[in-house]
Coordinates of N, CA and C in Angstrom, one line a residue:
Chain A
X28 N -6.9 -20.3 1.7 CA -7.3 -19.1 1.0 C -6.1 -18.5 0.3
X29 N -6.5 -18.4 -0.9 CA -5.1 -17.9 -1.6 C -5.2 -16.4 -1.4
X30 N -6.0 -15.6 -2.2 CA -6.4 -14.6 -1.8 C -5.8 -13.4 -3.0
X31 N -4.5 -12.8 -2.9 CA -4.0 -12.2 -3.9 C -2.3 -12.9 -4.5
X32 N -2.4 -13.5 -6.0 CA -1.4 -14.3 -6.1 C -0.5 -13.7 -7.2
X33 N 1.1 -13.5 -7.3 CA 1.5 -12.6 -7.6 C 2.6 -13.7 -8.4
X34 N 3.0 -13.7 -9.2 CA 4.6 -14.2 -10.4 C 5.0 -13.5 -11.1
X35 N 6.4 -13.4 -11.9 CA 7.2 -14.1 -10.9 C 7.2 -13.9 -9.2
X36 N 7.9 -14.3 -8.2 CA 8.5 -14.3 -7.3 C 9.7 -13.0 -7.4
X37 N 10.4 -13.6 -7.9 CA 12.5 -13.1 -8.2 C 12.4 -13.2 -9.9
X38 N 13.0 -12.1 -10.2 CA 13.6 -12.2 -11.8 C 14.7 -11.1 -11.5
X39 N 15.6 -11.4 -12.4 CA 16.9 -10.8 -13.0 C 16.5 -10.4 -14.5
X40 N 16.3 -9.0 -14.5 CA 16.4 -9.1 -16.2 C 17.9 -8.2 -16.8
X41 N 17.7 -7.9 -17.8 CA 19.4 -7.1 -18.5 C 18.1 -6.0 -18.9
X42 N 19.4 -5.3 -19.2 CA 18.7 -3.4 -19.5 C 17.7 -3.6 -21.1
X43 N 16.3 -3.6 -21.5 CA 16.0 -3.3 -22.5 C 15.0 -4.8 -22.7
X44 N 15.1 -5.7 -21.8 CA 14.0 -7.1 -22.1 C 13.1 -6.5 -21.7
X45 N 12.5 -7.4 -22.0 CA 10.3 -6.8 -21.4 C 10.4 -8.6 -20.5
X46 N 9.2 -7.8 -19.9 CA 8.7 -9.6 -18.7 C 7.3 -8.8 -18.6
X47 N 6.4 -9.7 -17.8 CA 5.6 -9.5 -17.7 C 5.0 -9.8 -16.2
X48 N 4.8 -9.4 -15.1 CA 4.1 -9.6 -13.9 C 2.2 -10.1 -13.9
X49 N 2.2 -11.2 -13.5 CA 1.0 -11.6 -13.6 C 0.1 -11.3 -11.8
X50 N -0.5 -11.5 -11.9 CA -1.6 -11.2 -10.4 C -3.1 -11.7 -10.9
X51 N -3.2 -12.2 -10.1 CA -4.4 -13.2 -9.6 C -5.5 -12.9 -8.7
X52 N -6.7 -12.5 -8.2 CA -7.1 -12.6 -6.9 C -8.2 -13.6 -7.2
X53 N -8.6 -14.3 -5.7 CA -9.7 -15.0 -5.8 C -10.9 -14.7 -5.1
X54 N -11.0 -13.2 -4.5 CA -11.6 -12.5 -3.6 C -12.9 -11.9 -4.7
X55 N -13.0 -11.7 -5.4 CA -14.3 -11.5 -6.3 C -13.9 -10.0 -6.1
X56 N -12.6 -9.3 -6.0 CA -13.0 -7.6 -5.8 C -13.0 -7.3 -7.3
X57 N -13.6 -5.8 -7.5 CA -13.8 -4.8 -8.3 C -12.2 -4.2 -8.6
X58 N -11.7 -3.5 -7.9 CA -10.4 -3.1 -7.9 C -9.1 -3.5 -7.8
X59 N -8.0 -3.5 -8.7 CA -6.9 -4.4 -8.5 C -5.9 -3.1 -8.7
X60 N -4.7 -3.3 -7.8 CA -3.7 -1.7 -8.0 C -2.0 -3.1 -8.2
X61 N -1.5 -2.3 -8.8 CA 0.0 -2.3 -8.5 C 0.6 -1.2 -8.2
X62 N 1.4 -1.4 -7.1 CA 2.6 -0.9 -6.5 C 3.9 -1.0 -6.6
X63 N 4.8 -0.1 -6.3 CA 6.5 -0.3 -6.3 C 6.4 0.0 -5.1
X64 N 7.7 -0.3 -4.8 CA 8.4 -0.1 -3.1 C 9.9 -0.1 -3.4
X65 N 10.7 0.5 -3.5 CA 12.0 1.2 -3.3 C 12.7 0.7 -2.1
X66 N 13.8 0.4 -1.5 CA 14.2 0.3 -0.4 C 14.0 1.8 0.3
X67 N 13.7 1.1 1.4 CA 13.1 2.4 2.3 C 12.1 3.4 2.4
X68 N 11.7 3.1 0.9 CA 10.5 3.8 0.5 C 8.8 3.3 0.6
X69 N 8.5 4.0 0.8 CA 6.5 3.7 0.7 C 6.4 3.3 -0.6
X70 N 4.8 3.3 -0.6 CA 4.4 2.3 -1.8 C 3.8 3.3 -2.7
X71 N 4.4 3.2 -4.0 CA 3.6 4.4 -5.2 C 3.2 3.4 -6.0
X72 N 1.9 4.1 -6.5 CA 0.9 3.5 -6.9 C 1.2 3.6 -8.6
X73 N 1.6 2.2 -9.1 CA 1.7 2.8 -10.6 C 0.4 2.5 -11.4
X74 N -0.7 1.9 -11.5 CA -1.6 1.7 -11.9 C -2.8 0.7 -11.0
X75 N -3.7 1.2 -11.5 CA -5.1 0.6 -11.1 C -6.3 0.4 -11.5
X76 N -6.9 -0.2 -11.2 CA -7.7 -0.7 -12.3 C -9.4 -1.0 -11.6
X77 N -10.2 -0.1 -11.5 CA -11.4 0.1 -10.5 C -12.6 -1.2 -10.9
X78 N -12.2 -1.9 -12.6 CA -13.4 -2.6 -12.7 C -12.7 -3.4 -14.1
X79 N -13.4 -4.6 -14.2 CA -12.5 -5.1 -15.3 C -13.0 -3.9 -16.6
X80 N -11.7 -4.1 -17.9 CA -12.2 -3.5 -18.7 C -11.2 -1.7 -18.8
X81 N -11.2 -1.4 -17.6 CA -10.9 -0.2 -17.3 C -9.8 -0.4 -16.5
X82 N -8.5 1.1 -16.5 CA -7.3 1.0 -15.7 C -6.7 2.8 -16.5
X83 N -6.2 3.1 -14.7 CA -6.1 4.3 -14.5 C -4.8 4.9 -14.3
X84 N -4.4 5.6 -14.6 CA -2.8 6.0 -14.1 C -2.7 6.1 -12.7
X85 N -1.4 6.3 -11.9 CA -0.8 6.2 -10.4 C -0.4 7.1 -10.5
X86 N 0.9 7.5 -9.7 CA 1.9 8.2 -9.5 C 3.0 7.9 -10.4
X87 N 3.2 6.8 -11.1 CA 4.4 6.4 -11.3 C 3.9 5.6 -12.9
X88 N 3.6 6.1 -13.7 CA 3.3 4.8 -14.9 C 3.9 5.3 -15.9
X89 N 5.3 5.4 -16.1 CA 5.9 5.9 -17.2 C 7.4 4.4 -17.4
X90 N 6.8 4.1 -18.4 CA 7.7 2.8 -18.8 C 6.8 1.6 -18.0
X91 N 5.5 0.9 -18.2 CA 4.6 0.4 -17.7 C 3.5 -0.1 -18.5
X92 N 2.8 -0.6 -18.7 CA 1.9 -1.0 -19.2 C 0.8 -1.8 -18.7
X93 N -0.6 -1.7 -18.7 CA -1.4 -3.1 -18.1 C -2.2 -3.5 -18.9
X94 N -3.2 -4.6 -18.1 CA -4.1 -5.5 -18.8 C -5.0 -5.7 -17.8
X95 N -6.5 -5.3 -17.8 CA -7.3 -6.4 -17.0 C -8.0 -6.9 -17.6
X96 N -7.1 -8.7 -17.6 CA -7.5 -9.4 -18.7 C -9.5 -10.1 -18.0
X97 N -9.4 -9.9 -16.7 CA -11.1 -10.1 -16.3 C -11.0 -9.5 -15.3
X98 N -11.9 -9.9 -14.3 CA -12.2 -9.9 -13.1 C -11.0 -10.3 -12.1
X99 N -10.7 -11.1 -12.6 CA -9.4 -11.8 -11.2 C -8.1 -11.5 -11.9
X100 N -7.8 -11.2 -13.0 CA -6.2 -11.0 -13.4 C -5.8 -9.6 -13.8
X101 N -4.6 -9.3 -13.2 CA -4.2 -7.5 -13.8 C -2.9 -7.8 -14.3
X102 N -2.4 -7.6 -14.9 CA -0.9 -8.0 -15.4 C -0.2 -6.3 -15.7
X103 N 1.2 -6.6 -15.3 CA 2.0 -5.3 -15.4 C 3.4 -5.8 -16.5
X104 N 3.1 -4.7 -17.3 CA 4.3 -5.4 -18.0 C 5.4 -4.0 -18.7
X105 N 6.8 -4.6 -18.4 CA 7.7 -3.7 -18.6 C 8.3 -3.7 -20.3
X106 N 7.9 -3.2 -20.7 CA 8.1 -3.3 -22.5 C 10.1 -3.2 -22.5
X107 N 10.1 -2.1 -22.0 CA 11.9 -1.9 -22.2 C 13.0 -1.8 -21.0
X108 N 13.0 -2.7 -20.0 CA 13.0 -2.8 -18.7 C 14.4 -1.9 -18.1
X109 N 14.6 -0.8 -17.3 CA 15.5 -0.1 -17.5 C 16.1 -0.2 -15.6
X110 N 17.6 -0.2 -15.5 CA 18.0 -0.6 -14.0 C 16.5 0.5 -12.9
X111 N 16.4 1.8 -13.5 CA 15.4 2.3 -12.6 C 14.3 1.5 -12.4
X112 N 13.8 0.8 -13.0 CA 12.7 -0.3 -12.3 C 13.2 -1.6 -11.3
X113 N 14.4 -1.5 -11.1 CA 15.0 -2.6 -10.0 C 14.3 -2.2 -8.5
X114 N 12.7 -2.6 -8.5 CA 12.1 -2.5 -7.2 C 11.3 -3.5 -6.6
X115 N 10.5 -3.8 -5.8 CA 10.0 -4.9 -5.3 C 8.5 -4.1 -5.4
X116 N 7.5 -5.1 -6.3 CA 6.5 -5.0 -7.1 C 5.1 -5.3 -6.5
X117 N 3.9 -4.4 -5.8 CA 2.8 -5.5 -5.2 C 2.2 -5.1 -6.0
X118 N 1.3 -6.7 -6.1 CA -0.3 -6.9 -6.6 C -1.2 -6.5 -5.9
X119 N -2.5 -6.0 -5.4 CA -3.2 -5.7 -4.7 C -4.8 -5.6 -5.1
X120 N -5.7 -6.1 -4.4 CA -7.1 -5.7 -4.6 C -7.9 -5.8 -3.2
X121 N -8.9 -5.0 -4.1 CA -10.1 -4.5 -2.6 C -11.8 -4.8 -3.2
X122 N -12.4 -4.8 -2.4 CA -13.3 -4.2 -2.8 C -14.6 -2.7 -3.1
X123 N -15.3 -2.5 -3.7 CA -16.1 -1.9 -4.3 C -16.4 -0.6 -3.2
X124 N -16.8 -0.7 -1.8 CA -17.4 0.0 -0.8 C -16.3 -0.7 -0.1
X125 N -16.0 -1.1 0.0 CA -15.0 -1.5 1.4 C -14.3 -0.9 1.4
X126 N -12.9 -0.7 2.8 CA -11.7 0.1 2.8 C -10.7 -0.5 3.2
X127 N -10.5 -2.0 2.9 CA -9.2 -2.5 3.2 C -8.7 -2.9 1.3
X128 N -7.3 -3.2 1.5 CA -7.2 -3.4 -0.2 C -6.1 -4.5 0.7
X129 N -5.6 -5.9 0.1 CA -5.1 -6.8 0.1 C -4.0 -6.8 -0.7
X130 N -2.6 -7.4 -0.2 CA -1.6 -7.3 -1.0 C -0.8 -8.9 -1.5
X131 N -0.5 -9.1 -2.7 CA 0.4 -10.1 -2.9 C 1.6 -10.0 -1.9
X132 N 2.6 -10.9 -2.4 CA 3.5 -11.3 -1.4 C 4.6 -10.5 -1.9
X133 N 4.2 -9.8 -3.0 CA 5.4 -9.0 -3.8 C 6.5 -9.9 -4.9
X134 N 6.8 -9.3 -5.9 CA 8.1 -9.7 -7.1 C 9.3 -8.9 -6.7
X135 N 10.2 -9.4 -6.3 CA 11.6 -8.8 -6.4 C 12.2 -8.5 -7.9
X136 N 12.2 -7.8 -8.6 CA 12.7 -7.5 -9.9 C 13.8 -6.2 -9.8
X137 N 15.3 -7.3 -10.7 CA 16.3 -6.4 -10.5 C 17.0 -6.0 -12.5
X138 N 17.5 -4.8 -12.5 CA 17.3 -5.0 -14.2 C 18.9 -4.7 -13.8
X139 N 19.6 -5.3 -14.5 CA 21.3 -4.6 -14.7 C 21.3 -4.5 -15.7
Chain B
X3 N -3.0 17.5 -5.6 CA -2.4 16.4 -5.6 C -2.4 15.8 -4.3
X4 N -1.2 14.5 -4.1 CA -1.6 13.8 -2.8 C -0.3 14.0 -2.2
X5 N -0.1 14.3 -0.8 CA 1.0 14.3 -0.2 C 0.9 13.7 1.5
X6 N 1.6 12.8 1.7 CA 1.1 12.6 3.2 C 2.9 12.7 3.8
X7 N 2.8 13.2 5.0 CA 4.0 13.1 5.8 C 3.8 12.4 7.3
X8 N 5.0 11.5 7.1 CA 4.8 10.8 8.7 C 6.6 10.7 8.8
X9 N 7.0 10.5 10.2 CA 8.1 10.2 10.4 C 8.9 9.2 10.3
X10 N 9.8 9.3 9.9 CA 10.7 8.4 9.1 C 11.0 6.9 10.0
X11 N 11.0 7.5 11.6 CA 11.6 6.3 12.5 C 11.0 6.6 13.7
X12 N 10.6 5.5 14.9 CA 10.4 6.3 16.0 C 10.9 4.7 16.7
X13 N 11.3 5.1 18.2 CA 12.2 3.8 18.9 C 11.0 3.8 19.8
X14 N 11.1 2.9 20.5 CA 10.2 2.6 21.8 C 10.4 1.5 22.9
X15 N 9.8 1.1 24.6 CA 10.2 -0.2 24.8 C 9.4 -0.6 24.6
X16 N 9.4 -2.2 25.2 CA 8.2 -3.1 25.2 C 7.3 -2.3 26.8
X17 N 6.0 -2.9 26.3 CA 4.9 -2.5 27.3 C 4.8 -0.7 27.4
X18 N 5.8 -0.1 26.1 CA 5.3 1.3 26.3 C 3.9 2.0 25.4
X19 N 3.3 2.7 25.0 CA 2.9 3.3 24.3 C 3.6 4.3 22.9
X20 N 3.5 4.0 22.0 CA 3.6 5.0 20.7 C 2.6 5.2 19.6
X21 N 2.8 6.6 19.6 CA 1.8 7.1 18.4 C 3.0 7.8 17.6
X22 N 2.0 7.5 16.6 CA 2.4 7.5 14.9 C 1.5 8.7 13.9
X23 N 2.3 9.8 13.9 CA 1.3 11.0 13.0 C 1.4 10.6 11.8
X24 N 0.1 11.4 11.4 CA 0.4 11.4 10.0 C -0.3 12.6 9.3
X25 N -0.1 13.6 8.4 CA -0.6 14.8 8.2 C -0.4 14.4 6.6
X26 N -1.8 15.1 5.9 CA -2.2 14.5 3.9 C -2.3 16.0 3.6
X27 N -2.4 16.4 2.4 CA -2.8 17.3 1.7 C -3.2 16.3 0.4
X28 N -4.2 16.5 0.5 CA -5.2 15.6 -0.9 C -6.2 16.3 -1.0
X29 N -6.6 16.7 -2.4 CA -8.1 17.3 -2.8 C -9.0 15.7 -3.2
X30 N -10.5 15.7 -2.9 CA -11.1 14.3 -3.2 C -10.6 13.4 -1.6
X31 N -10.3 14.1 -0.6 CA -10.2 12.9 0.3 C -11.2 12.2 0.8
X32 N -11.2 10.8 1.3 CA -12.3 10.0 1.3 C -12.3 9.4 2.8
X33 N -10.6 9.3 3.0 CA -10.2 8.0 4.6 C -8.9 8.2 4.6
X34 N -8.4 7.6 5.3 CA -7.3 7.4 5.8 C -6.7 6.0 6.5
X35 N -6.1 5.1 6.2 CA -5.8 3.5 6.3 C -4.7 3.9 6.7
X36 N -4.4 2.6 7.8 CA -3.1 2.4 8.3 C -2.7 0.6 7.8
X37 N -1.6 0.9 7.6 CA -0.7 -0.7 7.1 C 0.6 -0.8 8.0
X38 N 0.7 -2.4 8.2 CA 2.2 -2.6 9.1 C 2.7 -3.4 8.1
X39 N 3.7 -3.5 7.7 CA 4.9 -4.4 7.2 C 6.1 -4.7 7.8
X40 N 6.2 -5.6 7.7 CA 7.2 -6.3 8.7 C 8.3 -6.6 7.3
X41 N 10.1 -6.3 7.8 CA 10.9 -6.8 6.4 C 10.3 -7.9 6.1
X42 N 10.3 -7.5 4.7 CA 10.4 -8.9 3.7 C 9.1 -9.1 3.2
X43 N 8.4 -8.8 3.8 CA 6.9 -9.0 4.0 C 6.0 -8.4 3.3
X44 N 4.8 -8.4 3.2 CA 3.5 -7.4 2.1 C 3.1 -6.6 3.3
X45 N 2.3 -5.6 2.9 CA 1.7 -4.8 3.6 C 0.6 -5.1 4.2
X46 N -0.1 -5.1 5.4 CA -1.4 -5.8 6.0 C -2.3 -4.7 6.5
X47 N -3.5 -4.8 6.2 CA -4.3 -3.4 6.9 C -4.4 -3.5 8.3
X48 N -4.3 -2.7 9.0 CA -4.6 -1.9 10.8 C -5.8 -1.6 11.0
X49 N -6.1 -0.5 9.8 CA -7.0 0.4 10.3 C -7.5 0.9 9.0
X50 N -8.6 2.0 9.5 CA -9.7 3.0 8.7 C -10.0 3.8 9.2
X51 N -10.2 5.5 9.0 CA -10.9 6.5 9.3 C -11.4 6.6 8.0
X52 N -12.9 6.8 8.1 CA -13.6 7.8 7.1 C -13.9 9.1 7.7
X53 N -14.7 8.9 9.2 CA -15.2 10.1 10.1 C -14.0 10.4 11.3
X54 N -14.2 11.6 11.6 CA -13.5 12.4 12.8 C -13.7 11.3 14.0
X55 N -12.5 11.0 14.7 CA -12.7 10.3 15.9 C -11.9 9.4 15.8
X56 N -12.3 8.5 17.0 CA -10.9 7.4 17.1 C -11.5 5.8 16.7
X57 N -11.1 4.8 16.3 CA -11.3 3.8 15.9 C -10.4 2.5 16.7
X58 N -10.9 1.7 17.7 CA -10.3 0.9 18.3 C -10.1 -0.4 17.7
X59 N -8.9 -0.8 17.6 CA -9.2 -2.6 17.1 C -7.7 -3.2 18.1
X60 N -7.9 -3.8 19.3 CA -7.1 -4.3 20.3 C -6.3 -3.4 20.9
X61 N -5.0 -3.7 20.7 CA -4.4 -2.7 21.1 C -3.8 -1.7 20.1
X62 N -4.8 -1.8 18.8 CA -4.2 -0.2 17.8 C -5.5 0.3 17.7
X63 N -5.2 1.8 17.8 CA -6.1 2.5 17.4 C -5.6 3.7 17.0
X64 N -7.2 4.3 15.9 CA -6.3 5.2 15.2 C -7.2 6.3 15.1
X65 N -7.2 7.8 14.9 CA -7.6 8.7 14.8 C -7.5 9.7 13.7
X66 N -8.6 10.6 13.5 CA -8.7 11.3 11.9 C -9.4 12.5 13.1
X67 N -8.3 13.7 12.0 CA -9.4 15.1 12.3 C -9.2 15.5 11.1
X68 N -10.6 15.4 10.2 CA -10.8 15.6 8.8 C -10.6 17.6 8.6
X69 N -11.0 18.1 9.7 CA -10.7 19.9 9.3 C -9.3 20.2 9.4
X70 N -8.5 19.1 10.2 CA -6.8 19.4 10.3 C -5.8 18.7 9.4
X71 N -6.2 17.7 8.7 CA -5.6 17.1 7.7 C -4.7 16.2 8.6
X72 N -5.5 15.5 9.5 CA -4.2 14.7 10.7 C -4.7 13.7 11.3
X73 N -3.9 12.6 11.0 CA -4.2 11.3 11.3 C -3.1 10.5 12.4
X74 N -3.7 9.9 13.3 CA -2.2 9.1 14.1 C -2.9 7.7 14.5
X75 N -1.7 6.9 14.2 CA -1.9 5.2 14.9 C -1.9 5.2 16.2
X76 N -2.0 4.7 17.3 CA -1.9 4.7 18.5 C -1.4 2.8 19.0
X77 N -0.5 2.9 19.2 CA -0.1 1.1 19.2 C 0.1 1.2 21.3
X78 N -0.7 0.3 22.2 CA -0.6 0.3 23.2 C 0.2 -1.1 23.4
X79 N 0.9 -1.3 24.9 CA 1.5 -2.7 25.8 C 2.2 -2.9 24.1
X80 N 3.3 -2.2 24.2 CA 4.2 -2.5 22.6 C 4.9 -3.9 23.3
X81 N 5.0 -4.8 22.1 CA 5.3 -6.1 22.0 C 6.6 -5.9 21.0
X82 N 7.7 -7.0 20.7 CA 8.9 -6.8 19.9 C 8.2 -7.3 18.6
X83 N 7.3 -8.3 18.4 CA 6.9 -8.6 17.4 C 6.2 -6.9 16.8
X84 N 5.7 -6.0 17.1 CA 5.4 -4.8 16.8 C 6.1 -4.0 16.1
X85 N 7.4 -4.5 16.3 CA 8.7 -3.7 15.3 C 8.8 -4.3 13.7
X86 N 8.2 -3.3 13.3 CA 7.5 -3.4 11.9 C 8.2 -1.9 11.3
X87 N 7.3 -1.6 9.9 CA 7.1 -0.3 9.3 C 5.7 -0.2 9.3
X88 N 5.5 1.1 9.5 CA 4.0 1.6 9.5 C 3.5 2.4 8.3
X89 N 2.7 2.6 7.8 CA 2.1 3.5 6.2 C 0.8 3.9 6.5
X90 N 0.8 5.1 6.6 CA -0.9 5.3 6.4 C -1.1 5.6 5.3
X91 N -2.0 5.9 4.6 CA -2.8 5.3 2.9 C -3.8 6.9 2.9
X92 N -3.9 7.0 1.7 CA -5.3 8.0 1.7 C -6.0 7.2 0.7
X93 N -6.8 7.8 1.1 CA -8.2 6.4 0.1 C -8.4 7.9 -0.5
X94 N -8.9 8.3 -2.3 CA -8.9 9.2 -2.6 C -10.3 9.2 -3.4
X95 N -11.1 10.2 -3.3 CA -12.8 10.2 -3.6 C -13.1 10.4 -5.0
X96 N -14.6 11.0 -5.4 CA -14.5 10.9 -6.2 C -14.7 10.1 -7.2
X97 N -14.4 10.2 -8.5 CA -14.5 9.0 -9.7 C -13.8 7.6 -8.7
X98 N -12.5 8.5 -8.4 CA -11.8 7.0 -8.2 C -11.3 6.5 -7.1
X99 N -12.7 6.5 -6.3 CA -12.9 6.7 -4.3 C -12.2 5.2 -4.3
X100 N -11.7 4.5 -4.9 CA -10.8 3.3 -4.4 C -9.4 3.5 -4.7
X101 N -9.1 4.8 -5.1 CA -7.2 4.8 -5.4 C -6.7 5.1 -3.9
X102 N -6.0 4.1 -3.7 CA -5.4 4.8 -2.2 C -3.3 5.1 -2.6
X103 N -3.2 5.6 -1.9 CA -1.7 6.4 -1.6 C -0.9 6.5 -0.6
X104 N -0.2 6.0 -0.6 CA 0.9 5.8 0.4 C 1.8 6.7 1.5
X105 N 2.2 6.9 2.5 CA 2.8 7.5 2.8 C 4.3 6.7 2.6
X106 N 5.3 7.3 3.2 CA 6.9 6.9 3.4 C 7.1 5.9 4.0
X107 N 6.4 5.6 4.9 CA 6.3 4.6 6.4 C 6.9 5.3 7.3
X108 N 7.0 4.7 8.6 CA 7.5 4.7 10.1 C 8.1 3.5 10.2
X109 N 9.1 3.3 10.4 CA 10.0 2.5 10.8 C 9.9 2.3 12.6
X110 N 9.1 1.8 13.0 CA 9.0 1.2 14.9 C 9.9 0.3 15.1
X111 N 10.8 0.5 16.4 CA 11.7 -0.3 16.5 C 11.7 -0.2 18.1
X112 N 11.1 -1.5 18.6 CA 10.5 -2.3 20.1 C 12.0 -2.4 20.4
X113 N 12.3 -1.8 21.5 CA 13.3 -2.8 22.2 C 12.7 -3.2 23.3
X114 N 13.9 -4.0 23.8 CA 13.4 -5.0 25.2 C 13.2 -3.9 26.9

């Protein structure tokens, strides 16, 4: 069971490249979120996305972008990547009436 | 807006009992989810309150008083593998009854 599948893994970028975070589920949910995590910190929600087609702001979606390119893929992408985004990145989805939401294994991304 | 507060760290032995608060201020609240992450690791669901009361699943369980804005994990016969970080979540109602929100975590730390 793959379940929620998250790339890169690890990237290194320099101040001002763009990348792109891909995410996957094979769970048939409605909802797909990404998250940051900070050392030491909880998880803020920078976007989400309730249904393909549609995606909503978080707490945190300033220098960010998405895509839900269907049903199973959400992609997060950093247009001008600045050292403040050096955080470890989840994929996540749930579904519709349920109340558990599922997480990738996370992206380590560091920008110098 | 959403705010949840829980405590930053709590120590414990093995085979003791600890509970884990957690207090929200959210307009639209829906539930309350608990998550354990262990370093390195993704975040994995615990638990659910939607109604007032307690919710058992082995030896965690967890409790919501929806008029007090207060939620706590209850982890019994603590194990070292238990020394994790803990998050409770608000599930948030509404248009977009699937955005959930993070707390800080709890950092548990089992000793022998």
């Amino acid at each position: 069971n793959a379940g929620v599948t998250q790339t890169p893994k690890f990237q290194v970028l320099k101040t001002g490249q763009s990348m792109t975070l891909q995410c996957a589920q094979d769970m048939n949910h409605n909802s797909m979120y990404w998250y940051r995590q900070d050392p030491g910190m909880g998880l803020r929600l920078i976007y989400y996305s309730a249904s393909e087609g549609t995606t909503d702001k978080g707490e945190v979606p300033n220098g960010y972008n998405v895509s839900r390119l269907n049903k199973r893929e959400f992609s997060l992408r950093l247009e001008s990547a600045a050292p403040s985004q050096t955080s470890v990145y989840f994929c996540a989805s749930g579904g519709g009436i349920g109340n558990t939401i599922y997480f990738g294994e996370g992206s380590w991304l560091t920008v110098v | 807006g959403q705010s949840l507060e829980q405590p930053s760290e709590v120590t414990a032995v093995e085979g003791a009992i600890v509970q884990i608060n957690c207090t929200y201020q959210t307009s639209g609240f829906y539930g309350l989810s608990w998550y354990q992450q262990h370093d390195g690791g993704a975040p994995t669901f615990l638990s659910y309150n939607a109604l007032d009361g307690l919710e058992e699943t082995g030896r965690f369980s967890s409790f919501l008083s929806r008029s007090d804005s207060y939620g706590y994990l209850l982890l019994q016969e603590l194990q070292m593998k238990d020394s994790a970080s803990y998050f409770c979540a608000v599930r948030w109602g509404g248009n977009n009854f699937n955005k959930f929100y993070f707390g800080s975590g709890t950092k548990l730390n089992v000793k022998p």
